[in-house]
Amino acid sequence: MTETVSRAEIADQASYADAVRTAVEASAAYYGEGDSPLDDDAFDRLVRGIAAYEAEHPEHVLPESPTGKVAGGAVIGDVPHTVPMLSLDNVFSAEGLEAWVAGLERRLGRPVGTWCVEPKLDGLAISARYRDGRLARLVTRGDGAAGEDVSHGIGMIVGLPERLAEPVTVELRGEVLMTRAQFEDANAARTAAGGPAFANPRSAAAGSLRAKDRAYQVEMTFFAYGALPLEGTGDDLAARLRELPHSEIMEYVAALGARTTAATPVPAVTATALEALHARVAEIAALRAELDFGIDGIVVRADAAADQAEAGVSSRAPRWAIAYKLPAVEKITRLLEVEWNVGRTGIIAPRAVLEPVELEGSVVTYATLHNAADIERRGLMLGDHVTVYKAGDVIPRVEAPVAHLRTGDERPIEAPEVCPRCGDAIDVSQQRWRCVRGRACHAVASVRYAVGRDQLDIEGLGEKIIDQLVDAGLITDFADLFALTREQLLGLERMGETSTANLLAAIEGAKAKPLNKVFCALGVRGTGRSMSRRIARYFATMDAIRAADDEAFQRVEGIGPEKAPVLVAEIAELAPLIDRLAAAGVNMVEPGATGPVAEGPVAEGEAEEGEAAESGLPLAGMSVVATGAMSGPLEGLSRNEVNELIERAGGRASSSVSAKTSLLVAGEKAGSKKAKADKLGVEVATPEEFAARVADFL
Ligand code: IVH
């Protein structure tokens, strides 16, 4: 195998013994209460280090070593399994997978006809025994030979029906996990009941499944990945379960009413050619960030019963299946501080300062915490070890404290009593706290935003000048800019005749900006540059925007029932500012836009399709992402300018690649978005190729 994966360096026998003790304790916690002091990466590194040391010093191997054991040798239950519940061996790369395939085919003396590829769900294994179609018993994996009876969990698990569609006696095997939403709900219920939060969805599922008397209800989800005959299974069914390929057994399981991965964006699929196998592995990996449940790898198995029977099993794992492990997207680090920052709209948002930790290739030192209620719901304290999670391109989030690592030195997180910026009161009537002065609290930030390159683009109005103007009381918002006089500007530091004249001309020029830029400059919460363009194009005039209600806003692509009322409220709040802008002569119409055609469902359909689809624009109906450095005719364009170009040519500009992306414009150093597009089979164009396609709109 040509894989290089990092592992713990173990130099001598004493460090080896230490490492074994740590790993045994960690896996006991992981498979027990579900709270391990090591994250998955750290644990895997440690076990690889142990294995490497044992390979060189077989005479030192300790009997309690976790290597070669199911569940690292942790937890024993008392319900024997009819057929052992095994582990899976791991590979960590495409080369590793290829070597494993070659090994299996050598063992069989022939190629494997069909592979089945499915996600490796990050929960805990469960055996569900059905008698005459009724769910009779739930057993954990335990040590593989016997597990713990957790039948009290019956009724708490979505996807594991209490009655099957047929009165059959059968054992389903699969994974119990919590979706993100189930995890959030479980932690809210747990902390509300005075308990410590679960560190992550996996421990929440493990802990909840094993707890017998909970004061509150939690919900989990089951996904089946196998079915076996039990004592009492009819001969016919028993024969089918022994003879059918895995993929067909899973179709049968789904027909019985149990949940399988078929119901997810990453269903199990079969592949015959090796390329198709690799492609599917890559696809599942690329879709990981979009799933609402955790996966920690991809399971590849020989589909045919005959291949499985011939390959057989080792004491720990089957030889006919392998887990292709994906890097951990969750790490444990420490919460050092919580900062409360006031944004340009006056929102006061907490931000976690973390002990730096590497997550998906970048070092994370800050993470979002949504609001004060969120901190409380998660039961976080300063100094806590916390799980930090990052999905795809998303900003890292603090998930939960690792409660059992507390030392007693943790301190409560103090929420501010007054606005940390201006000292005025805080409006706490909404979940997101806001300074009572609203935008005025951080006038400098909102003016700076309004005059930025992608909004009014007023050259020569840098931060220092804005600071001075605000400090001198000459402006409180950006509408005041249009009333500034030559004398006032000349009175500022380092403003001479020429720079004053230039600045006044630039301010005058800003009055002619199209509506989308003027609207964007308002800094309406929940709208950025591209949303502002869509709103301006749809409504065509500021008056139409101001007259729009919830329903009208929802006709704009990307605005749903949650965002629409926020927009209405924001625009009402901004009314005095908009009036002053209009009075100053600022343009309030979008060139080329005609405004909403008609009311009702027909107009709605048109709005969704966009004029583009009918007009035959080159990017009509396409979702386009640009990444990397632009070159050729696009050289020097900002990302926003490229997005504007995409939209002029009829496309929809987006910032992240997903299965819905139609085209990725990838410049130099395109990085992870390019990799993802390749994995998903999304069309990729160079900036030059793209420029040729949209030449008329440049
Ligand atoms: S197949 C003989 N398929 O991974 C073992 N396992 O590390 C057959 N797991 O104990 C297991 N998703 O808890 C299989 N799609 C999947 C899986 C899966 C998660 C878990 C399972 C197993 C562990 C092995």
XYZ file of N, CA and C in Angstrom, residues 159-342:
552
model
N -37.413 5.936 11.137
C -36.814 5.043 10.145
C -36.763 3.603 10.595
N -37.107 3.375 11.873
C -37.128 2.017 12.408
C -38.557 1.748 12.870
N -39.405 1.319 11.937
C -40.830 1.212 12.269
C -41.097 0.123 13.306
N -42.126 0.330 14.099
C -42.473 -0.704 15.071
C -43.127 -1.889 14.375
N -43.692 -1.651 13.192
C -44.266 -2.749 12.396
C -43.748 -2.656 10.981
N -43.346 -3.786 10.442
C -42.911 -3.812 9.040
C -44.121 -4.021 8.131
N -43.894 -3.795 6.850
C -44.992 -3.950 5.892
C -45.407 -5.416 5.734
N -44.534 -6.333 6.106
C -44.879 -7.763 6.029
C -44.586 -8.394 7.386
N -45.328 -9.435 7.774
C -45.127 -10.022 9.102
C -43.927 -10.965 9.152
N -42.761 -10.455 8.797
C -41.592 -11.336 8.704
C -40.745 -11.288 9.971
N -40.000 -12.369 10.177
C -39.031 -12.427 11.265
C -37.664 -12.212 10.633
N -37.014 -11.158 11.061
C -35.773 -10.773 10.381
C -34.966 -9.855 11.296
N -33.655 -9.839 11.102
C -32.817 -8.895 11.852
C -32.316 -7.823 10.895
N -32.619 -6.575 11.205
C -32.066 -5.479 10.416
C -30.850 -4.943 11.161
N -29.827 -4.625 10.390
C -28.665 -3.978 11.000
C -28.464 -2.627 10.340
N -28.052 -1.701 11.144
C -27.842 -0.373 10.580
C -27.279 0.558 11.623
N -27.370 1.827 11.321
C -26.746 2.840 12.162
C -27.829 3.745 12.754
N -27.696 4.025 14.030
C -28.580 5.006 14.660
C -27.776 6.289 14.817
N -28.341 7.405 14.379
C -27.624 8.670 14.473
C -28.606 9.790 14.757
N -28.087 10.975 14.924
C -28.959 12.139 15.017
C -28.656 13.052 13.844
N -29.717 13.548 13.207
C -29.511 14.569 12.195
C -29.112 15.847 12.944
N -28.640 16.833 12.202
C -28.258 18.111 12.837
C -29.432 18.659 13.647
N -30.632 18.641 13.048
C -31.793 19.223 13.727
C -32.134 18.408 14.977
N -32.044 17.089 14.872
C -32.333 16.260 16.050
C -31.318 16.535 17.149
N -30.070 16.734 16.751
C -29.010 17.030 17.728
C -29.274 18.359 18.448
N -29.618 19.369 17.655
C -29.893 20.682 18.265
C -31.059 20.551 19.249
N -32.108 19.841 18.832
C -33.271 19.676 19.707
C -32.911 18.905 20.972
N -32.116 17.841 20.800
C -31.766 17.014 21.955
C -30.952 17.836 22.951
N -30.020 18.630 22.436
C -29.198 19.428 23.349
C -30.017 20.521 24.026
N -30.951 21.102 23.281
C -31.797 22.129 23.899
C -32.600 21.498 25.033
N -33.168 20.301 24.786
C -33.971 19.635 25.823
C -33.090 19.259 27.011
N -31.884 18.789 26.707
C -31.004 18.335 27.778
C -30.523 19.491 28.641
N -30.103 20.578 28.010
C -29.621 21.699 28.824
C -30.783 22.353 29.565
N -31.967 22.357 28.930
C -33.131 22.931 29.626
C -33.448 22.113 30.873
N -33.161 20.802 30.814
C -33.429 19.949 31.976
C -32.253 19.998 32.957
N -31.301 20.901 32.721
C -30.191 21.076 33.657
C -29.019 20.150 33.404
N -29.056 19.361 32.337
C -27.952 18.439 32.044
C -26.884 19.110 31.200
N -25.694 18.487 31.125
C -24.653 19.037 30.245
C -24.963 18.694 28.794
N -24.550 19.560 27.878
C -24.829 19.322 26.457
C -24.030 18.123 25.957
N -24.527 17.458 24.926
C -23.750 16.423 24.243
C -22.752 17.106 23.328
N -21.575 16.474 23.188
C -20.517 17.126 22.427
C -20.796 17.145 20.933
N -21.443 16.137 20.395
C -21.706 16.083 18.956
C -22.849 15.110 18.686
N -23.356 15.085 17.445
C -24.516 14.233 17.169
C -24.268 12.755 17.499
N -23.046 12.301 17.259
C -22.772 10.900 17.508
C -22.874 10.575 19.004
N -22.223 11.396 19.851
C -22.327 11.087 21.280
C -23.746 11.292 21.774
N -24.460 12.239 21.144
C -25.838 12.462 21.567
C -26.669 11.211 21.270
N -26.431 10.588 20.105
C -27.189 9.377 19.769
C -26.801 8.243 20.722
N -25.487 8.098 20.956
C -25.035 7.008 21.836
C -25.582 7.202 23.248
N -25.438 8.413 23.747
C -25.891 8.688 25.118
C -27.401 8.522 25.243
N -28.139 9.017 24.264
C -29.599 8.965 24.358
C -30.104 7.536 24.241
N -29.435 6.747 23.424
C -29.898 5.378 23.224
C -29.677 4.549 24.485
N -28.625 4.855 25.195
C -28.305 4.034 26.362
C -29.007 4.506 27.628
N -29.511 5.742 27.615
C -30.145 6.260 28.825
C -31.542 5.662 28.955
N -31.827 5.101 30.105
C -33.133 4.434 30.248
C -34.234 5.401 30.647
N -33.980 6.213 31.677
C -35.070 7.054 32.178
C -34.769 8.511 31.925
N -35.161 8.977 30.786
C -34.981 10.381 30.433
C -36.252 11.133 30.755
N -36.066 12.319 31.318
C -37.247 13.128 31.636
C -37.833 13.724 30.356
N -37.026 13.790 29.312
C -37.488 14.433 28.074
C -37.315 13.457 26.923
N -38.021 13.724 25.852
C -37.998 12.865 24.669
C -36.954 13.353 23.681
N -36.188 12.465 23.135
C -35.328 12.869 22.021
C -35.631 11.964 20.833
N -35.300 12.465 19.666
C -35.569 11.704 18.447
C -34.253 11.374 17.764
N -34.167 10.164 17.240
C -32.977 9.745 16.491
C -33.418 9.204 15.130
N -32.458 8.863 14.299
C -32.777 8.341 12.969
C -31.995 7.062 12.720
N -32.639 6.116 12.090
C -32.004 4.838 11.750
C -31.844 4.731 10.240
N -30.693 4.233 9.819
C -30.499 3.852 8.421
C -30.020 2.407 8.388
N -30.738 1.559 7.678
C -30.342 0.156 7.592
C -29.209 -0.007 6.592
N -28.279 -0.927 6.867
C -27.285 -1.309 5.857
C -27.135 -2.826 5.740
N -28.090 -3.556 6.306
C -28.022 -5.007 6.148
C -29.240 -5.687 6.735
N -29.479 -6.944 6.327
C -30.568 -7.748 6.891
C -30.118 -9.198 6.927
N -30.462 -9.882 8.024
C -30.041 -11.276 8.209
C -31.228 -12.119 8.654
N -31.163 -13.413 8.384
C -32.206 -14.278 8.941
C -31.976 -14.475 10.442
N -33.052 -14.733 11.144
C -33.000 -15.022 12.584
C -33.616 -16.399 12.771
N -33.519 -16.912 13.972
C -34.251 -18.138 14.252
C -35.736 -17.821 14.052
N -36.406 -18.597 13.268
C -37.830 -18.324 13.044
C -38.097 -17.648 11.708
N -37.055 -17.207 11.039
C -37.241 -16.631 9.699
C -37.663 -17.763 8.754
N -38.674 -17.525 7.942
C -39.131 -18.554 7.004
C -37.994 -18.998 6.080
N -38.044 -20.241 5.625
C -36.963 -20.775 4.790
C -36.746 -19.952 3.529
N -37.873 -19.545 2.949
C -37.795 -18.775 1.717
C -37.012 -17.488 1.889
N -37.433 -16.734 2.891
C -36.783 -15.450 3.149
C -35.323 -15.679 3.547
N -35.091 -16.678 4.390
C -33.712 -16.965 4.814
C -32.840 -17.233 3.589
N -33.359 -17.990 2.647
C -32.583 -18.308 1.450
C -32.332 -17.047 0.635
N -33.373 -16.193 0.535
C -33.180 -14.956 -0.243
C -32.135 -14.065 0.405
N -32.191 -13.967 1.734
C -31.222 -13.102 2.414
C -29.798 -13.640 2.282
N -29.690 -14.955 2.091
C -28.349 -15.517 1.907
C -27.877 -15.409 0.463
N -28.812 -15.369 -0.461
C -28.416 -15.487 -1.865
C -28.464 -14.190 -2.676
N -29.343 -13.261 -2.253
C -29.486 -12.040 -3.049
C -28.263 -11.139 -2.890
N -27.970 -10.358 -3.930
C -26.913 -9.349 -3.759
C -27.354 -8.305 -2.725
N -26.359 -7.697 -2.084
C -26.632 -6.687 -1.055
C -27.602 -5.615 -1.548
N -27.381 -5.124 -2.786
C -28.222 -4.027 -3.285
C -29.698 -4.437 -3.335
N -29.965 -5.686 -3.671
C -31.376 -6.113 -3.731
C -31.948 -6.327 -2.343
N -31.111 -6.797 -1.432
C -31.581 -6.941 -0.046
C -32.000 -5.573 0.492
N -31.207 -4.547 0.153
C -31.536 -3.210 0.660
C -32.831 -2.681 0.040
N -33.101 -3.057 -1.196
C -34.393 -2.665 -1.791
C -35.532 -3.317 -1.033
N -35.325 -4.567 -0.668
C -36.350 -5.290 0.093
C -36.550 -4.636 1.466
N -35.443 -4.278 2.122
C -35.522 -3.648 3.453
C -36.312 -2.340 3.361
N -36.053 -1.570 2.305
C -36.780 -0.307 2.135
C -38.263 -0.589 1.908
N -38.554 -1.650 1.140
C -39.958 -1.988 0.877
C -40.659 -2.435 2.162
N -39.904 -2.992 3.090
C -40.501 -3.379 4.377
C -40.861 -2.153 5.218
N -40.301 -1.010 4.863
C -40.657 0.218 5.576
C -39.537 0.787 6.433
N -38.363 0.158 6.425
C -37.248 0.717 7.202
C -36.510 1.723 6.324
N -35.877 2.694 6.963
C -35.159 3.696 6.187
C -33.816 3.150 5.720
N -33.460 3.465 4.493
C -32.140 3.110 3.970
C -31.544 4.383 3.372
N -30.308 4.301 2.910
C -29.704 5.500 2.324
C -30.397 5.908 1.021
N -31.278 5.034 0.502
C -32.001 5.384 -0.728
C -32.785 6.673 -0.542
N -33.142 6.968 0.710
C -33.958 8.154 0.979
C -33.102 9.410 1.147
N -31.797 9.331 0.912
C -30.905 10.472 1.161
C -30.296 10.974 -0.159
N -29.611 12.129 -0.123
C -28.945 12.588 -1.349
C -27.761 11.706 -1.747
N -27.396 10.734 -0.892
C -26.252 9.873 -1.208
C -26.668 8.395 -1.132
N -27.612 7.989 -1.986
C -28.070 6.604 -1.932
C -26.954 5.624 -2.291
N -27.102 4.388 -1.805
C -26.167 3.337 -2.208
C -26.334 3.111 -3.701
N -25.228 3.008 -4.422
C -25.334 2.672 -5.852
C -24.356 1.543 -6.165
N -24.658 0.822 -7.229
C -23.728 -0.232 -7.619
C -22.839 0.283 -8.744
N -21.637 -0.295 -8.813
C -20.689 0.106 -9.851
C -19.987 -1.159 -10.311
N -19.752 -1.262 -11.602
C -19.017 -2.442 -12.063
C -17.572 -2.068 -12.388
N -17.382 -0.986 -13.153
C -16.010 -0.606 -13.503
C -15.335 0.096 -12.333
N -14.020 -0.063 -12.254
C -13.245 0.557 -11.179
C -13.365 2.081 -11.208
N -13.429 2.641 -12.441
C -13.548 4.112 -12.533
C -14.857 4.572 -11.916
N -15.916 3.820 -12.175
C -17.231 4.195 -11.645
C -17.206 4.109 -10.119
N -16.487 3.122 -9.607
C -16.356 2.963 -8.157
C -15.671 4.198 -7.562
N -14.527 4.583 -8.164
C -13.817 5.775 -7.673
C -14.691 7.025 -7.798
N -15.411 7.123 -8.918
C -16.222 8.319 -9.148
C -17.307 8.438 -8.074
N -17.908 7.314 -7.742
C -18.985 7.375 -6.740
C -18.424 7.729 -5.356
N -17.254 7.190 -5.038
C -16.614 7.518 -3.760
C -16.400 9.032 -3.701
N -15.880 9.590 -4.810
C -15.604 11.023 -4.851
C -16.894 11.830 -4.745
N -17.942 11.334 -5.382
C -19.220 12.049 -5.346
C -19.770 12.132 -3.933
N -19.741 11.007 -3.245
C -20.273 10.998 -1.871
C -19.435 11.944 -1.002
N -18.097 11.890 -1.201
C -17.233 12.771 -0.409
C -17.591 14.234 -0.664
N -17.867 14.554 -1.938
C -18.161 15.950 -2.279
C -19.512 16.389 -1.730
N -20.432 15.461 -1.581
C -21.769 15.830 -1.110
C -21.853 15.879 0.414
N -20.782 15.436 1.067
C -20.813 15.326 2.531
C -21.287 16.594 3.217
N -20.737 17.735 2.756
C -21.034 18.996 3.438
C -22.507 19.350 3.368
N -23.211 18.819 2.393
C -24.615 19.207 2.239
C -25.590 18.297 2.973
N -25.065 17.237 3.592
C -25.969 16.288 4.254
C -26.376 16.817 5.627
N -27.578 16.435 6.068
C -27.976 16.893 7.395
C -27.656 15.840 8.459
N -26.842 14.846 8.089
C -26.359 13.882 9.076
C -24.877 13.648 8.808
N -24.170 13.161 9.830
C -22.727 13.020 9.684
C -22.340 11.722 8.998
N -21.361 11.792 8.126
C -20.760 10.564 7.592
C -19.259 10.685 7.825
N -18.612 9.553 8.114
C -17.175 9.639 8.345
C -16.404 8.833 7.319
N -17.090 8.424 6.276
C -16.393 7.705 5.230
C -17.375 7.150 4.222
N -16.862 6.240 3.410
C -17.684 5.607 2.375
C -17.430 4.109 2.481
N -18.492 3.332 2.470
C -18.332 1.884 2.551
C -18.438 1.294 1.150
N -17.419 0.521 0.787
C -17.412 -0.157 -0.510
C -17.487 -1.649 -0.232
N -18.420 -2.328 -0.866
C -18.461 -3.774 -0.634
C -18.766 -4.529 -1.916
N -18.326 -5.782 -1.945
C -18.688 -6.665 -3.054
C -20.176 -6.920 -2.910
N -20.909 -6.726 -4.005
C -22.372 -6.785 -3.923
C -22.899 -8.230 -3.884
N -22.267 -9.110 -4.631
C -22.817 -10.466 -4.791
C -22.605 -11.317 -3.543
N -23.627 -12.102 -3.209
C -23.540 -12.981 -2.041
C -22.390 -13.978 -2.202
N -22.195 -14.463 -3.418
C -21.148 -15.465 -3.634
C -19.768 -14.868 -3.373
N -19.557 -13.615 -3.828
C -18.269 -12.956 -3.583
C -18.030 -12.806 -2.088
N -19.064 -12.429 -1.373
C -18.926 -12.225 0.076
C -18.621 -13.552 0.765
N -19.362 -14.583 0.393
C -19.183 -15.877 1.047
C -17.763 -16.387 0.811
N -17.283 -16.205 -0.405
C -15.950 -16.718 -0.715
C -14.840 -15.907 -0.060
N -15.047 -14.596 0.034
C -14.002 -13.749 0.626
C -13.914 -14.013 2.125
N -15.053 -14.212 2.778
C -15.060 -14.536 4.209
C -14.754 -13.348 5.104
N -14.539 -13.644 6.376
C -14.305 -12.579 7.352
C -13.071 -12.894 8.178
N -12.425 -11.853 8.700
C -11.360 -12.071 9.676
C -12.004 -11.946 11.053
N -11.210 -12.002 12.107
C -11.820 -11.948 13.441
C -12.435 -10.582 13.698
N -11.977 -9.577 12.971
C -12.419 -8.226 13.254
C -13.365 -7.656 12.206
N -13.118 -8.024 10.947
C -13.821 -7.335 9.861
C -14.023 -8.265 8.673
N -15.055 -7.983 7.874
C -15.228 -8.785 6.661
C -14.128 -8.458 5.662
N -13.806 -9.438 4.798
C -12.791 -9.167 3.766
C -13.442 -8.615 2.510
N -14.785 -8.629 2.470
C -15.485 -8.204 1.251
C -15.945 -6.751 1.306
N -15.590 -6.061 2.386
C -15.993 -4.648 2.486
C -14.861 -3.828 3.089
N -14.877 -2.547 2.784
C -13.836 -1.653 3.294
C -14.452 -0.278 3.566
N -13.903 0.405 4.550
C -14.335 1.785 4.794
C -13.271 2.722 4.254
N -13.664 3.594 3.345
C -12.772 4.652 2.851
C -13.017 5.828 3.776
N -12.057 6.075 4.660
C -12.302 7.090 5.686
C -12.093 8.500 5.143
N -12.953 9.396 5.549
C -12.803 10.802 5.177
C -12.212 11.563 6.357
N -11.494 12.652 6.085
C -10.913 13.404 7.203
C -11.997 13.945 8.134
N -11.650 14.045 9.388
C -12.624 14.522 10.366
C -12.995 15.968 10.083
N -14.265 16.306 10.236
C -14.679 17.697 10.075
C -15.003 18.292 11.434
N -14.656 17.543 12.461
C -14.932 18.050 13.794
C -13.687 17.858 14.648
N -13.355 18.862 15.427
C -12.200 18.753 16.311
C -12.588 19.246 17.693
N -11.765 18.860 18.653
C -11.965 19.395 20.004
C -10.881 20.442 20.261
N -11.279 21.610 20.729
C -10.297 22.621 21.116
C -10.854 23.370 22.313
N -10.193 24.490 22.720
C -10.708 25.183 23.901
C -11.294 26.535 23.563
N -12.336 26.851 24.290
C -12.992 28.146 24.138
C -12.300 29.113 25.091
N -11.533 30.053 24.536
C -10.722 30.929 25.372
C -11.494 32.172 25.800
N -12.276 32.697 24.904
C -12.900 33.998 25.137
C -14.150 34.115 24.274
N -15.054 34.968 24.673
C -16.165 35.290 23.777
C -16.134 36.800 23.559
N -16.065 37.206 22.286
C -16.071 38.645 21.965
C -17.477 39.030 21.531
N -17.880 40.231 21.871
C -19.189 40.715 21.425
C -18.951 41.873 20.474
N -19.250 41.675 19.210
C -18.970 42.707 18.214
C -20.251 43.346 17.715
N -20.154 44.654 17.475
C -21.316 45.359 16.943
C -21.121 45.518 15.440
